[in-house]
Tab-separated table of C-alpha atoms in Angstrom:
chain	number	residue	atom	x	y	z
A	1	MET	CA	54.759	-17.965	-23.429
A	2	SER	CA	56.739	-17.396	-20.232
A	3	GLU	CA	57.630	-20.395	-18.078
A	4	TYR	CA	57.130	-18.236	-14.973
A	5	PRO	CA	55.982	-18.071	-12.246
A	6	LEU	CA	57.251	-21.351	-10.844
A	7	LEU	CA	55.771	-20.603	-7.444
A	8	LYS	CA	52.893	-18.475	-6.160
A	9	LEU	CA	53.272	-17.177	-2.611
A	10	GLY	CA	50.227	-15.864	-0.747
A	11	THR	CA	50.629	-13.052	1.753
A	12	ARG	CA	48.665	-10.470	3.667
A	13	ARG	CA	48.781	-7.033	2.056
A	14	SER	CA	50.087	-5.055	5.044
A	15	PRO	CA	53.463	-3.336	4.536
A	16	LEU	CA	55.191	-5.678	7.000
A	17	ALA	CA	53.647	-8.805	5.484
A	18	MET	CA	54.733	-7.672	2.019
A	19	ALA	CA	58.277	-7.031	3.281
A	20	GLN	CA	58.331	-10.558	4.717
A	21	ALA	CA	57.073	-11.996	1.441
A	22	GLU	CA	59.742	-10.076	-0.487
A	23	GLU	CA	62.419	-11.505	1.822
A	24	THR	CA	61.024	-14.987	1.249
A	25	ARG	CA	61.043	-14.515	-2.522
A	26	ARG	CA	64.639	-13.261	-2.421
A	27	ARG	CA	65.789	-16.279	-0.413
A	28	LEU	CA	63.975	-18.715	-2.707
A	29	CYS	CA	65.434	-17.153	-5.828
A	30	GLU	CA	68.931	-17.172	-4.344
A	31	ALA	CA	68.580	-20.814	-3.247
A	32	HIS	CA	67.401	-22.013	-6.652
A	33	GLY	CA	69.187	-19.560	-8.951
A	34	TRP	CA	65.849	-18.208	-10.187
A	35	PRO	CA	65.065	-14.716	-11.511
A	36	GLU	CA	62.653	-12.657	-9.409
A	37	GLU	CA	59.733	-13.298	-11.769
A	38	ALA	CA	59.891	-17.009	-10.935
A	39	VAL	CA	58.078	-16.284	-7.661
A	40	GLU	CA	54.803	-14.373	-7.786
A	41	LEU	CA	53.462	-12.630	-4.674
A	42	VAL	CA	49.670	-12.865	-4.359
A	43	SER	CA	48.318	-10.539	-1.679
A	44	VAL	CA	45.050	-10.380	0.233
A	45	VAL	CA	43.593	-8.002	2.806
A	46	ALA	CA	43.145	-10.327	5.791
A	47	SER	CA	40.051	-10.104	7.980
A	48	GLY	CA	42.277	-9.165	10.907
A	49	ASP	CA	43.413	-6.053	9.034
A	50	LYS	CA	39.861	-4.833	8.474
A	51	VAL	CA	38.654	-4.411	12.081
A	52	LEU	CA	41.080	-2.355	14.138
A	53	ASP	CA	38.977	-0.902	16.952
A	54	ARG	CA	38.703	-4.076	19.046
A	55	PRO	CA	41.150	-6.643	20.414
A	56	LEU	CA	41.686	-9.611	18.115
A	57	SER	CA	40.427	-11.953	20.832
A	58	GLU	CA	36.977	-10.322	20.590
A	59	ILE	CA	36.531	-10.710	16.840
A	60	GLY	CA	37.735	-14.212	16.036
A	61	GLY	CA	41.330	-14.599	17.196
A	62	LYS	CA	44.387	-15.476	15.142
A	63	ALA	CA	42.347	-17.263	12.470
A	64	LEU	CA	41.524	-13.793	11.107
A	65	TRP	CA	45.124	-13.549	9.862
A	66	THR	CA	45.091	-16.900	8.075
A	67	LYS	CA	41.631	-17.859	6.828
A	68	GLU	CA	41.807	-16.163	3.419
A	69	LEU	CA	45.233	-17.641	2.672
A	70	ASP	CA	44.086	-21.057	3.912
A	71	ALA	CA	41.160	-20.936	1.486
A	72	TRP	CA	43.436	-19.953	-1.406
A	73	LEU	CA	45.764	-22.856	-0.603
A	74	ALA	CA	42.832	-25.269	-0.471
A	75	ASP	CA	41.602	-24.019	-3.853
A	76	GLY	CA	45.065	-24.202	-5.434
A	77	LEU	CA	45.203	-20.462	-6.149
A	78	ILE	CA	48.569	-20.240	-4.373
A	79	ASP	CA	51.311	-22.802	-3.711
A	80	ALA	CA	52.348	-21.598	-0.250
A	81	SER	CA	51.523	-18.935	2.334
A	82	VAL	CA	53.988	-16.588	4.027
A	83	HIS	CA	53.114	-15.990	7.667
A	84	SER	CA	54.417	-14.087	10.646
A	85	LEU	CA	54.359	-17.248	12.737
A	86	LYS	CA	53.461	-15.595	16.034
A	87	ASP	CA	50.116	-14.697	14.404
A	88	VAL	CA	49.302	-18.268	13.318
A	89	GLU	CA	46.982	-20.484	15.376
A	90	THR	CA	48.707	-23.332	17.199
A	91	VAL	CA	46.295	-25.944	15.847
A	92	ARG	CA	46.319	-25.900	12.054
A	93	PRO	CA	44.289	-27.927	9.541
A	94	GLU	CA	45.767	-31.366	8.847
A	95	SER	CA	45.673	-30.469	5.158
A	96	LEU	CA	48.329	-27.777	5.719
A	97	LEU	CA	51.979	-28.146	6.726
A	98	LEU	CA	54.419	-25.610	8.184
A	99	THR	CA	57.264	-26.499	5.868
A	100	ALA	CA	59.991	-23.912	6.333
A	101	ILE	CA	61.088	-21.231	8.796
A	102	LEU	CA	63.435	-18.472	7.683
A	103	PRO	CA	66.387	-17.577	9.927
A	104	ARG	CA	64.740	-16.018	12.943
A	105	ALA	CA	65.210	-12.282	13.397
A	106	ASP	CA	65.464	-10.252	16.619
A	107	LYS	CA	63.069	-11.812	19.166
A	108	ARG	CA	62.803	-8.736	21.351
A	109	ASP	CA	60.038	-6.188	21.837
A	110	ARG	CA	60.816	-2.507	21.538
A	111	LEU	CA	59.246	0.123	23.758
A	112	ILE	CA	58.307	3.331	21.978
A	113	GLY	CA	57.727	6.415	24.123
A	114	ALA	CA	60.215	5.777	26.926
A	115	ASP	CA	63.754	4.486	27.323
A	116	SER	CA	62.696	1.579	29.553
A	117	ILE	CA	59.757	0.185	31.526
A	118	ALA	CA	61.152	1.848	34.635
A	119	ALA	CA	61.309	5.197	32.827
A	120	LEU	CA	57.572	5.263	32.073
A	121	ALA	CA	55.866	8.099	33.933
A	122	GLN	CA	53.736	7.228	36.947
A	123	GLY	CA	50.301	6.214	35.679
A	124	ALA	CA	51.437	6.146	32.042
A	125	ILE	CA	48.901	5.107	29.415
A	126	VAL	CA	50.360	2.294	27.302
A	127	GLY	CA	48.751	1.068	24.098
A	128	THR	CA	48.752	-2.641	23.249
A	129	SER	CA	46.257	-5.314	22.270
A	130	ALA	CA	48.543	-8.205	23.283
A	131	PRO	CA	47.614	-9.925	26.578
A	132	ARG	CA	51.274	-10.929	27.033
A	133	ARG	CA	52.548	-7.365	26.776
A	134	ALA	CA	49.766	-5.998	28.957
A	135	ALA	CA	50.269	-8.599	31.685
A	136	GLN	CA	54.066	-8.289	31.704
A	137	LEU	CA	53.779	-4.511	31.912
A	138	LEU	CA	51.221	-4.545	34.729
A	139	HIS	CA	53.243	-7.139	36.629
A	140	ILE	CA	56.217	-4.756	36.659
A	141	ARG	CA	54.291	-1.461	36.686
A	142	PRO	CA	50.777	-1.946	38.107
A	143	ASP	CA	50.352	1.844	38.139
A	144	CYS	CA	50.218	1.954	34.331
A	145	LYS	CA	46.974	1.893	32.364
A	146	VAL	CA	46.627	-0.276	29.247
A	147	VAL	CA	44.494	0.830	26.279
A	148	THR	CA	43.807	-1.135	23.084
A	149	PHE	CA	46.168	-0.422	20.173
A	150	ARG	CA	45.738	-2.368	16.937
A	151	GLY	CA	46.792	-1.837	13.361
A	152	ASN	CA	49.985	-2.034	11.358
A	153	VAL	CA	53.225	-0.402	12.485
A	154	ALA	CA	52.452	2.966	10.878
A	155	THR	CA	48.936	3.013	12.354
A	156	ARG	CA	50.171	2.332	15.875
A	157	LEU	CA	52.961	4.878	15.628
A	158	GLY	CA	50.381	7.363	14.316
A	159	LYS	CA	48.110	6.714	17.303
A	160	LEU	CA	51.055	7.263	19.617
A	161	ALA	CA	51.986	10.514	17.859
A	162	ALA	CA	48.354	11.655	18.166
A	163	GLY	CA	48.553	11.300	21.937
A	164	GLU	CA	46.242	8.304	22.309
A	165	ALA	CA	48.853	6.775	24.613
A	166	ASP	CA	52.170	7.662	26.211
A	167	ALA	CA	53.953	4.548	24.977
A	168	THR	CA	53.465	1.337	23.023
A	169	PHE	CA	55.314	-1.843	22.073
A	170	LEU	CA	56.340	-3.177	18.668
A	171	ALA	CA	58.299	-6.271	17.652
A	172	ALA	CA	61.912	-5.425	16.878
A	173	ALA	CA	61.946	-7.851	13.932
A	174	GLY	CA	59.075	-6.071	12.210
A	175	LEU	CA	60.663	-2.662	12.636
A	176	VAL	CA	63.956	-3.892	11.182
A	177	ARG	CA	62.179	-5.491	8.209
A	178	LEU	CA	60.452	-2.159	7.518
A	179	GLY	CA	63.723	-0.235	7.721
A	180	GLU	CA	62.684	1.406	11.009
A	181	ASP	CA	65.768	0.231	12.883
A	182	ALA	CA	66.028	3.391	14.970
A	183	VAL	CA	62.459	3.333	16.328
A	184	GLY	CA	62.068	2.573	20.029
A	185	HIS	CA	64.243	0.994	22.675
A	186	PRO	CA	64.859	-2.772	22.710
A	187	LEU	CA	63.796	-4.540	25.900
A	188	ASP	CA	66.226	-7.126	27.254
A	189	GLN	CA	64.701	-10.475	26.297
A	190	ASN	CA	65.956	-12.015	29.542
A	191	ASP	CA	63.874	-9.551	31.564
A	192	TRP	CA	60.975	-9.095	29.138
A	193	LEU	CA	60.132	-12.412	27.489
A	194	PRO	CA	58.899	-12.294	23.881
A	195	ALA	CA	55.861	-13.889	22.287
A	196	PRO	CA	56.023	-17.490	21.069
A	197	ALA	CA	57.573	-17.577	17.577
A	198	GLN	CA	58.298	-13.835	17.597
A	199	GLY	CA	60.623	-12.838	14.763
A	200	ALA	CA	59.889	-15.982	12.715
A	201	ILE	CA	58.645	-16.003	9.117
A	202	ALA	CA	56.953	-19.287	8.218
A	203	LEU	CA	56.058	-20.932	4.926
A	204	GLU	CA	53.022	-23.188	4.841
A	205	CYS	CA	51.826	-25.371	1.972
A	206	ARG	CA	49.482	-28.277	1.333
A	207	THR	CA	50.419	-31.431	3.241
A	208	ASN	CA	50.034	-33.580	0.131
A	209	ASP	CA	52.125	-31.313	-2.127
A	210	ALA	CA	55.555	-32.956	-2.013
A	211	ALA	CA	56.832	-30.972	-5.018
A	212	ILE	CA	56.250	-27.598	-3.332
A	213	GLN	CA	57.706	-28.891	-0.052
A	214	GLU	CA	60.856	-29.829	-1.969
A	215	LEU	CA	61.106	-26.314	-3.427
A	216	LEU	CA	60.697	-24.694	-0.003
A	217	ALA	CA	63.069	-27.006	1.883
A	218	PRO	CA	66.344	-25.234	0.932
A	219	ILE	CA	65.351	-22.043	2.772
A	220	ASN	CA	64.351	-23.776	6.005
A	221	HIS	CA	66.650	-22.735	8.873
A	222	ALA	CA	66.855	-25.808	11.115
A	223	PRO	CA	67.769	-24.022	14.407
A	224	SER	CA	64.926	-21.513	13.973
A	225	TYR	CA	62.537	-24.321	13.033
A	226	ALA	CA	63.470	-26.229	16.195
A	227	GLU	CA	62.945	-23.149	18.388
A	228	VAL	CA	59.533	-22.206	17.084
A	229	MET	CA	58.188	-25.742	16.971
A	230	ALA	CA	59.175	-26.153	20.618
A	231	GLU	CA	57.446	-22.879	21.494
A	232	ARG	CA	54.307	-23.942	19.632
A	233	ALA	CA	54.378	-27.296	21.453
A	234	LEU	CA	54.424	-25.357	24.728
A	235	LEU	CA	51.427	-23.291	23.576
A	236	LEU	CA	49.496	-26.393	22.607
A	237	ALA	CA	50.144	-28.096	25.940
A	238	LEU	CA	49.201	-24.967	27.903
A	239	GLY	CA	45.837	-24.844	26.161
A	240	GLY	CA	46.215	-21.116	25.738
A	241	ASN	CA	43.952	-18.934	23.623
A	242	CYS	CA	43.956	-15.324	22.456
A	243	HIS	CA	43.216	-14.164	25.994
A	244	SER	CA	46.087	-16.126	27.591
A	245	PRO	CA	49.204	-14.132	28.552
A	246	ILE	CA	52.099	-16.411	27.551
A	247	ALA	CA	55.733	-15.361	27.166
A	248	VAL	CA	58.579	-17.637	26.129
A	249	LEU	CA	62.223	-17.434	25.110
A	250	CYS	CA	63.798	-20.427	23.363
A	251	ASP	CA	67.425	-20.438	22.219
A	252	HIS	CA	69.181	-23.057	20.094
A	253	LYS	CA	72.838	-23.945	20.614
A	254	ASP	CA	74.686	-27.043	19.415
A	255	GLY	CA	71.525	-29.083	18.962
A	256	GLU	CA	70.157	-28.172	22.395
A	257	LEU	CA	67.280	-25.845	23.235
A	258	THR	CA	67.024	-23.739	26.379
A	259	MET	CA	63.481	-22.560	27.107
A	260	ARG	CA	62.186	-20.053	29.649
A	261	ALA	CA	58.451	-19.529	29.853
A	262	ALA	CA	56.099	-17.458	31.996
A	263	ILE	CA	52.325	-17.338	32.260
A	264	PHE	CA	50.301	-14.591	33.911
A	265	SER	CA	46.890	-13.715	35.226
A	266	MET	CA	45.068	-11.285	32.934
A	267	ASP	CA	45.771	-8.341	35.230
A	268	GLY	CA	49.457	-9.245	35.486
A	269	ALA	CA	49.304	-9.461	39.268
A	270	GLU	CA	50.273	-13.129	39.304
A	271	ARG	CA	53.124	-14.750	37.388
A	272	VAL	CA	54.631	-18.236	37.197
A	273	GLU	CA	57.918	-19.028	35.420
A	274	ALA	CA	59.785	-22.245	34.649
A	275	SER	CA	62.646	-23.327	32.396
A	276	ALA	CA	64.020	-26.445	30.755
A	277	GLN	CA	66.853	-27.644	28.530
A	278	PHE	CA	66.317	-30.397	25.975
A	279	ALA	CA	67.334	-31.705	22.573
A	280	ALA	CA	66.124	-29.933	19.442
A	281	GLY	CA	63.110	-31.781	18.076
A	282	ASP	CA	61.985	-33.106	21.461
A	283	LEU	CA	58.401	-31.836	21.595
A	284	ALA	CA	57.568	-33.801	24.756
A	285	ALA	CA	59.852	-31.574	26.841
A	286	PRO	CA	57.905	-28.336	26.163
A	287	ALA	CA	54.704	-30.191	27.070
A	288	GLN	CA	56.284	-31.250	30.360
A	289	LEU	CA	57.313	-27.650	30.992
A	290	ALA	CA	53.727	-26.550	30.330
A	291	ALA	CA	52.454	-29.102	32.855
A	292	GLN	CA	54.941	-27.756	35.400
A	293	LEU	CA	53.742	-24.201	34.816
A	294	LEU	CA	50.076	-25.120	35.146
A	295	GLU	CA	50.731	-27.177	38.267
A	296	SER	CA	52.312	-24.117	39.911
A	297	ALA	CA	49.693	-21.688	38.598
A	298	THR	CA	47.188	-19.931	40.802
A	299	PRO	CA	43.441	-20.121	40.050
A	300	ALA	CA	43.597	-16.633	38.494
A	301	ILE	CA	46.233	-17.827	36.017
A	302	ARG	CA	44.602	-21.178	35.274
A	303	ALA	CA	41.346	-19.340	34.516
A	304	VAL	CA	42.793	-18.047	31.235
A	305	PHE	CA	44.166	-21.394	30.031
A	306	GLY	CA	42.578	-24.566	28.794
A	307	GLY	CA	41.044	-23.520	25.453
A	308	PRO	CA	42.217	-23.871	21.845
A	309	GLN	CA	44.874	-21.400	20.694
């Protein structure tokens, strides 16, 4: 009887999620000197992958990406879940613990359909279901029209090819992980702020499972962990939800984090930005930055904050 698997990893079944799970398995096997069969990938079609004709915020929010995997963890069917962290709710069950973050990939968005935001045709139709992308676009180019685009990378590129929009956005990290390095044009992250935790793969396990936490610990990348936990602390303090346009860029250097964050009104007409520098692991500083943003926010911006994320 085989001694394997030593670890069961749960993942969504989308091509990108599977690529992220494969990367996680490779890193675990390298860290522990295991053969590939030591880590089993257990996949599920998430609720969020089943309904693609409406924005996520209208059908249940980010929990639709995690609820099946959460249930499997609770039932002991898997030992840990692999998540794209930007799709994970800010408030998680106390029974679950974000244990490890892989080295963060490219944080930028890529624009597909034009070389730059400025190069979009007058009145261009741009497909996205992300409030952050829509608001940032309309803040810069209020002449553009936003239409809902959901689905995996291939689905969205197919919609674009079919003429449903003139352009769309995709995360650079996801394209690279799918081997689509040449697709689209990267947007300068200093001018176009990414989503919180963009480019981060997270591993989550049961809070009371010290043995699994010990197995996952060697692949945790401390600088990436510090960045994303600070960004999630900002989200929590802002009281944002799936309708809230929030953009943030956090960079780690020599134990210090530099954070720039912006919040918008839904139509992108109004924008507030602030920045801070603080020690890695200081989660009070992002909360203070959030308070500064909300204090400066107009009523139209504050109207889309204050609920659970």
